């Protein structure tokens, strides 16, 4: 079975390794020199929306998927006559536009923070009236990891936020004083079988994922989040892995966004679950059966951003995943996973690693986006 993947970053790399274990082959399309996934499959060097490269990929593969969200939906649709493309381009279209995404959540009865579309400066004032303060102004498209966002704490922030982001299609959202963030990750195959991974609890720093822990042992939240996830998978006639990110605020679950792909908050599944999210994605898109994931213990994941210090390479605990990327402030270069027999032991291991590795990850993230750490400050794209 040959799988075409648009994008050869670290998610492609992890898919490529999982494919190898399943006896499948991955071929990637990516314009970069030396992308991470080159170590596990051929890379066709071309822009992500290059019509000839994608048509070639479609002809030589049994199925085509993608590993990031800014793939052209039109380009995907143009090859779906030649080869099955999963997840469905229609799901990607919803994920690419925060307004379409919110309307999808709303239509499915999935609770979300208050929101208001902002297309002009006057809308921003109307958004304050509709949503209240503080609120966060976000670009509707091409935002990720907290980029393209401005936090508005009071009326004095409005002009600055507008200067930073005005011009693009925007959406204002109520700022949620959440207790913590979780992600619900699941997969659906072509036959409509659905599996879900245990909820993972996520910590972000400056809008970027810092760490994840699973399973979150809260049966009520798990059932509710899984219910929302199932609604989405079914409504979108989804095939592949989908990650739904939610805020937990006063026992309420509010959807933030979804990713039609394998997700950073599910990297713990490589060691922590059988199948991993990567294996589940490959099984789902190739028409295989899906079995409910077995947990191998209490899992945790720490992102390594900006650089991978030598201390991270010499750890006696945990497993280091080095994506082989050039260091750059704030860039996701790798992660460390831990697996333990109890949540307490897992958390102890994670704290130990954070100390040994000197939490460079947090420092770098904060340096890369200093403005975004607190409400009232602005983050620009
Ligand atoms: P996003 O790119 O929308 O996933 O935002 C990145 C991170 O910013 C989220 O994981 C949250 O930590 C924070 N964030 C985004 N939107 C909100 C919101 N409406 N209220 C509070 N925090 C938010």
XYZ file of C-alpha atoms and ligand atoms in Angstrom:
404
model
C 0.000 0.000 0.000
C 1.470 3.343 -1.036
C 0.378 6.512 0.732
C 0.914 10.006 -0.620
C 1.337 12.689 2.006
C 1.321 16.409 1.298
C 3.893 17.876 3.667
C 7.061 16.202 4.912
C 7.407 17.820 8.340
C 7.567 16.034 11.672
C 3.995 14.770 11.418
C 4.848 13.269 8.035
C 7.967 11.776 9.583
C 5.989 10.116 12.374
C 3.389 8.880 9.863
C 6.225 7.531 7.733
C 7.679 5.533 10.625
C 4.256 4.130 11.511
C 3.697 3.231 7.839
C 6.988 1.386 7.753
C 5.929 -0.707 10.755
C 2.689 -1.564 8.936
C 4.566 -2.563 5.791
C 3.259 0.491 3.917
C 5.229 3.059 1.931
C 4.878 6.851 2.123
C 5.737 9.348 -0.617
C 5.724 13.025 0.326
C 5.364 16.343 -1.490
C 7.256 19.233 0.085
C 9.248 22.169 -1.306
C 11.764 22.319 1.591
C 15.366 21.234 1.476
C 15.953 18.302 3.810
C 12.442 18.026 5.350
C 12.113 15.745 8.447
C 10.144 13.027 6.613
C 12.874 12.452 4.032
C 14.303 9.800 6.358
C 11.243 7.614 5.890
C 10.197 7.988 2.272
C 10.774 9.633 -1.072
C 10.031 13.374 -1.144
C 8.833 14.942 -4.396
C 10.301 18.431 -4.133
C 7.515 20.770 -5.252
C 5.207 23.436 -3.824
C 2.314 21.956 -1.833
C -0.221 23.061 -4.460
C 1.856 22.209 -7.556
C -0.770 20.710 -9.884
C 1.668 18.452 -11.768
C 3.345 17.118 -8.624
C 0.006 16.406 -6.959
C -1.390 14.706 -10.069
C 1.750 12.558 -10.204
C 1.405 11.723 -6.509
C -2.255 10.817 -7.064
C -1.335 8.470 -9.933
C 1.395 6.589 -8.067
C -0.372 6.261 -4.673
C -3.357 4.270 -3.382
C -4.546 7.094 -1.138
C -3.457 10.689 -0.489
C -3.470 12.473 2.864
C -1.920 15.657 4.267
C -0.105 16.569 7.440
C -0.884 20.252 7.838
C -3.883 22.499 7.433
C -2.827 25.098 4.921
C -3.097 22.745 1.973
C -5.182 24.105 -0.900
C -8.647 22.562 -0.783
C -9.010 23.208 -4.537
C -5.778 21.303 -5.202
C -7.022 18.369 -3.096
C -10.379 18.365 -4.863
C -8.619 18.399 -8.222
C -6.890 15.078 -7.497
C -9.801 13.377 -5.777
C -11.025 12.083 -9.175
C -7.788 10.121 -9.484
C -7.269 8.875 -5.926
C -9.155 8.850 -2.608
C -8.131 11.882 -0.520
C -8.550 11.575 3.263
C -9.462 13.339 5.507
C -12.187 14.664 3.170
C -11.293 18.076 1.698
C -14.643 19.359 2.977
C -13.481 18.781 6.578
C -10.283 20.665 5.818
C -12.322 23.544 4.397
C -14.162 23.895 7.717
C -10.910 23.739 9.695
C -9.277 26.436 7.560
C -11.820 29.096 8.449
C -12.506 29.833 12.110
C -15.986 31.137 11.283
C -16.974 28.022 9.298
C -15.525 25.950 12.141
C -17.579 27.790 14.777
C -20.744 27.405 12.700
C -20.060 23.687 12.364
C -19.667 23.343 16.137
C -22.806 25.371 16.675
C -24.805 23.300 14.203
C -23.765 20.139 16.028
C -24.732 21.528 19.431
C -21.114 21.602 20.603
C -20.685 24.476 23.095
C -18.230 27.206 22.069
C -17.117 30.603 23.409
C -19.205 33.581 22.230
C -17.974 34.878 18.855
C -18.595 37.651 16.338
C -17.298 37.929 12.743
C -15.231 41.080 12.199
C -14.847 42.405 8.658
C -14.401 46.099 9.417
C -13.441 48.420 12.282
C -17.103 49.058 13.161
C -17.631 45.309 13.622
C -14.999 45.376 16.316
C -17.115 47.713 18.447
C -20.166 45.575 17.721
C -18.130 42.519 18.793
C -17.428 44.109 22.178
C -21.153 44.592 22.661
C -21.926 41.039 21.522
C -19.094 39.106 23.124
C -17.919 41.271 26.020
C -14.394 41.943 27.271
C -11.811 40.557 27.446
C -11.979 39.038 23.989
C -9.454 37.703 21.538
C -9.337 38.838 17.933
C -8.145 36.155 15.525
C -7.563 35.949 11.804
C -10.146 33.571 10.340
C -7.555 31.827 8.192
C -3.906 30.782 8.423
C -3.584 31.243 12.188
C -1.855 28.550 14.217
C -0.158 28.174 17.590
C -1.515 31.513 18.758
C -0.262 33.409 15.694
C -2.577 35.951 14.091
C -4.226 36.723 17.433
C -4.606 39.828 19.568
C -5.979 39.848 23.063
C -8.253 42.787 23.833
C -8.638 43.419 27.533
C -10.273 46.837 27.415
C -11.516 49.450 24.944
C -8.062 51.069 24.813
C -6.682 47.907 23.147
C -9.142 48.014 20.242
C -7.238 50.294 17.865
C -3.960 48.519 18.485
C -5.591 45.147 17.787
C -7.178 46.526 14.655
C -3.843 47.971 13.463
C -2.189 44.604 14.056
C -4.744 42.417 12.317
C -7.241 44.589 10.404
C -7.396 43.949 6.666
C -7.775 40.185 6.933
C -11.127 38.503 7.645
C -11.287 38.249 11.444
C -13.322 36.739 14.238
C -13.658 37.984 17.804
C -14.035 35.395 20.545
C -14.851 35.717 24.216
C -11.697 35.191 26.295
C -12.313 32.035 28.281
C -10.922 31.878 31.815
C -10.413 28.165 31.443
C -9.164 25.818 34.152
C -7.234 23.757 31.631
C -7.278 22.559 28.044
C -7.939 19.067 26.722
C -7.917 17.378 23.376
C -10.126 14.575 22.187
C -8.476 12.612 19.407
C -10.241 9.923 17.446
C -10.352 8.201 14.103
C -13.062 7.018 11.716
C -12.512 4.603 8.852
C -14.283 4.244 5.532
C -16.733 1.729 7.009
C -17.746 4.297 9.643
C -16.032 2.560 12.600
C -14.881 5.075 15.206
C -12.213 4.823 17.882
C -11.218 7.417 20.473
C -8.047 7.944 22.426
C -8.286 8.857 26.095
C -8.546 12.585 26.729
C -5.259 14.373 26.995
C -4.742 17.396 29.229
C -2.644 20.075 27.559
C -0.590 22.988 28.774
C 0.149 25.845 26.377
C 2.725 28.576 26.791
C 2.355 31.693 24.688
C -0.267 29.932 22.561
C 2.050 26.983 21.787
C 1.623 23.476 23.185
C 4.135 22.872 25.975
C 3.055 19.481 27.346
C 0.315 16.854 27.281
C -0.714 14.234 29.800
C -3.023 11.248 29.271
C -5.324 9.747 30.253
C -7.207 12.567 31.943
C -9.160 10.559 34.495
C -12.520 12.286 34.418
C -15.246 10.012 33.143
C -17.875 12.741 32.782
C -15.613 14.971 30.682
C -14.373 12.015 28.666
C -17.876 10.932 27.709
C -18.949 14.441 26.811
C -15.833 15.199 24.740
C -16.080 11.840 23.000
C -19.718 12.570 22.180
C -18.716 15.850 20.506
C -15.917 14.130 18.634
C -18.278 11.434 17.332
C -20.768 14.047 16.141
C -18.049 15.740 14.126
C -16.633 12.537 12.660
C -20.084 11.459 11.550
C -21.289 14.820 10.254
C -18.127 15.306 8.161
C -18.219 11.654 6.951
C -14.697 11.826 8.144
C -11.935 9.341 7.369
C -8.660 9.528 9.306
C -7.614 11.041 12.630
C -9.251 14.216 13.922
C -8.186 16.218 16.979
C -10.724 18.370 18.817
C -9.272 20.954 21.221
C -11.483 22.080 24.075
C -11.372 24.408 27.066
C -12.531 23.139 30.450
C -14.052 26.015 32.422
C -16.082 25.374 35.574
C -16.861 21.823 34.436
C -18.061 23.175 31.115
C -16.465 21.983 27.890
C -16.093 24.592 25.139
C -14.672 23.698 21.738
C -11.771 25.877 20.611
C -10.806 24.343 17.282
C -10.253 21.085 15.449
C -7.424 19.778 13.332
C -8.176 17.360 10.475
C -4.948 15.464 11.047
C -2.705 13.819 13.593
C -1.944 16.294 16.356
C 0.905 17.383 18.608
C -1.221 16.678 21.695
C -1.405 13.038 20.578
C 2.331 12.406 20.254
C 2.273 10.552 23.562
C 0.387 7.765 21.755
C 3.600 6.610 20.016
C 4.767 5.006 23.240
C 1.586 5.319 25.285
C -1.099 3.597 23.201
C -1.587 0.774 20.788
C -2.336 1.772 18.050
C -0.734 5.232 18.088
C -2.591 8.132 16.461
C -0.268 7.727 13.458
C -1.035 4.036 13.014
C -4.743 4.733 13.535
C -4.682 7.398 10.811
C -2.990 5.048 8.344
C -5.375 2.179 9.133
C -8.390 4.479 8.795
C -7.399 5.958 5.430
C -6.414 2.619 3.908
C -9.750 0.944 4.594
C -8.459 -1.266 7.428
C -10.391 -2.144 10.557
C -9.931 -0.019 13.664
C -9.486 -1.464 17.137
C -9.962 0.600 20.296
C -6.578 1.828 21.551
C -5.002 0.060 24.520
C -3.206 2.329 26.971
C 0.260 1.166 27.945
C 0.346 3.283 31.100
C 0.186 6.934 32.112
C 1.772 8.935 29.340
C 3.197 12.432 29.066
C 4.817 14.518 26.372
C 7.032 17.588 26.560
C 7.681 19.656 23.441
C 11.220 20.785 22.700
C 11.140 24.222 21.135
C 13.954 26.363 19.768
C 16.789 23.920 20.480
C 17.406 20.412 21.750
C 19.910 20.760 24.576
C 22.445 17.982 25.156
C 20.814 17.340 28.515
C 17.757 16.111 26.607
C 19.921 13.600 24.741
C 21.455 12.139 27.896
C 18.248 11.540 29.832
C 17.952 8.257 31.713
C 14.148 8.527 31.565
C 11.735 9.216 28.724
C 12.104 8.817 24.979
C 13.496 11.618 22.858
C 12.070 12.233 19.397
C 14.361 14.515 17.396
C 12.757 15.717 14.155
C 16.158 16.644 12.708
C 15.185 20.277 12.041
C 17.497 23.291 12.217
C 17.207 25.181 15.522
C 15.244 28.436 15.431
C 13.608 30.305 18.334
C 10.203 28.831 19.099
C 10.445 26.142 16.396
C 9.133 22.665 17.260
C 12.279 20.536 17.035
C 11.333 17.443 18.965
C 9.545 16.059 21.971
C 10.135 13.742 24.896
C 7.580 11.166 25.955
C 7.343 9.410 29.294
C 5.372 6.370 30.322
C 4.719 5.408 33.956
C 2.586 3.129 36.094
C 0.705 5.964 37.779
C -0.204 9.592 37.097
C 1.905 10.662 40.072
C 4.961 8.848 38.782
C 4.398 10.256 35.281
C 4.166 13.799 36.618
C 7.300 13.300 38.718
C 9.195 12.139 35.644
C 7.963 15.114 33.646
C 9.019 17.604 36.342
C 12.400 15.952 36.543
C 12.869 16.241 32.792
C 11.677 19.851 32.811
C 14.371 20.647 35.370
C 17.157 18.701 33.665
C 16.339 20.145 30.259
C 16.072 23.525 31.967
C 12.695 24.135 30.380
C 14.345 25.857 27.453
C 11.166 25.111 25.633
C 9.134 27.496 27.771
C 11.794 30.202 27.669
C 12.059 30.048 23.922
C 8.345 30.152 23.370
C 8.020 33.145 25.641
C 10.893 34.872 23.887
C 9.430 34.143 20.476
C 6.022 35.566 21.372
C 6.496 37.754 24.424
C 3.427 39.839 23.717
C 1.038 36.938 23.900
C 1.741 35.546 27.309
C -0.812 37.645 29.172
C -4.186 39.157 28.438
C -4.004 42.792 27.414
C -0.984 42.291 25.207
C -0.994 41.752 21.493
C 0.366 38.916 19.425
C 0.969 39.628 15.776
C 1.253 37.156 12.997
P -5.631 28.664 18.879
O -4.622 29.001 17.820
O -6.969 29.225 18.623
O -5.670 27.202 19.203
O -5.089 29.360 20.214
C -3.877 28.960 20.810
C -4.028 28.989 22.326
O -4.396 30.319 22.746
C -5.113 28.087 22.880
O -4.666 26.763 23.038
C -5.396 28.779 24.202
O -4.389 28.469 25.149
C -5.307 30.249 23.844
N -6.641 30.740 23.415
C -7.124 30.777 22.156
N -8.397 31.245 22.133
C -8.730 31.513 23.413
C -9.916 32.004 24.047
N -11.016 32.330 23.358
N -9.896 32.118 25.399
C -8.794 31.800 26.107
N -7.648 31.334 25.564
C -7.604 31.187 24.236
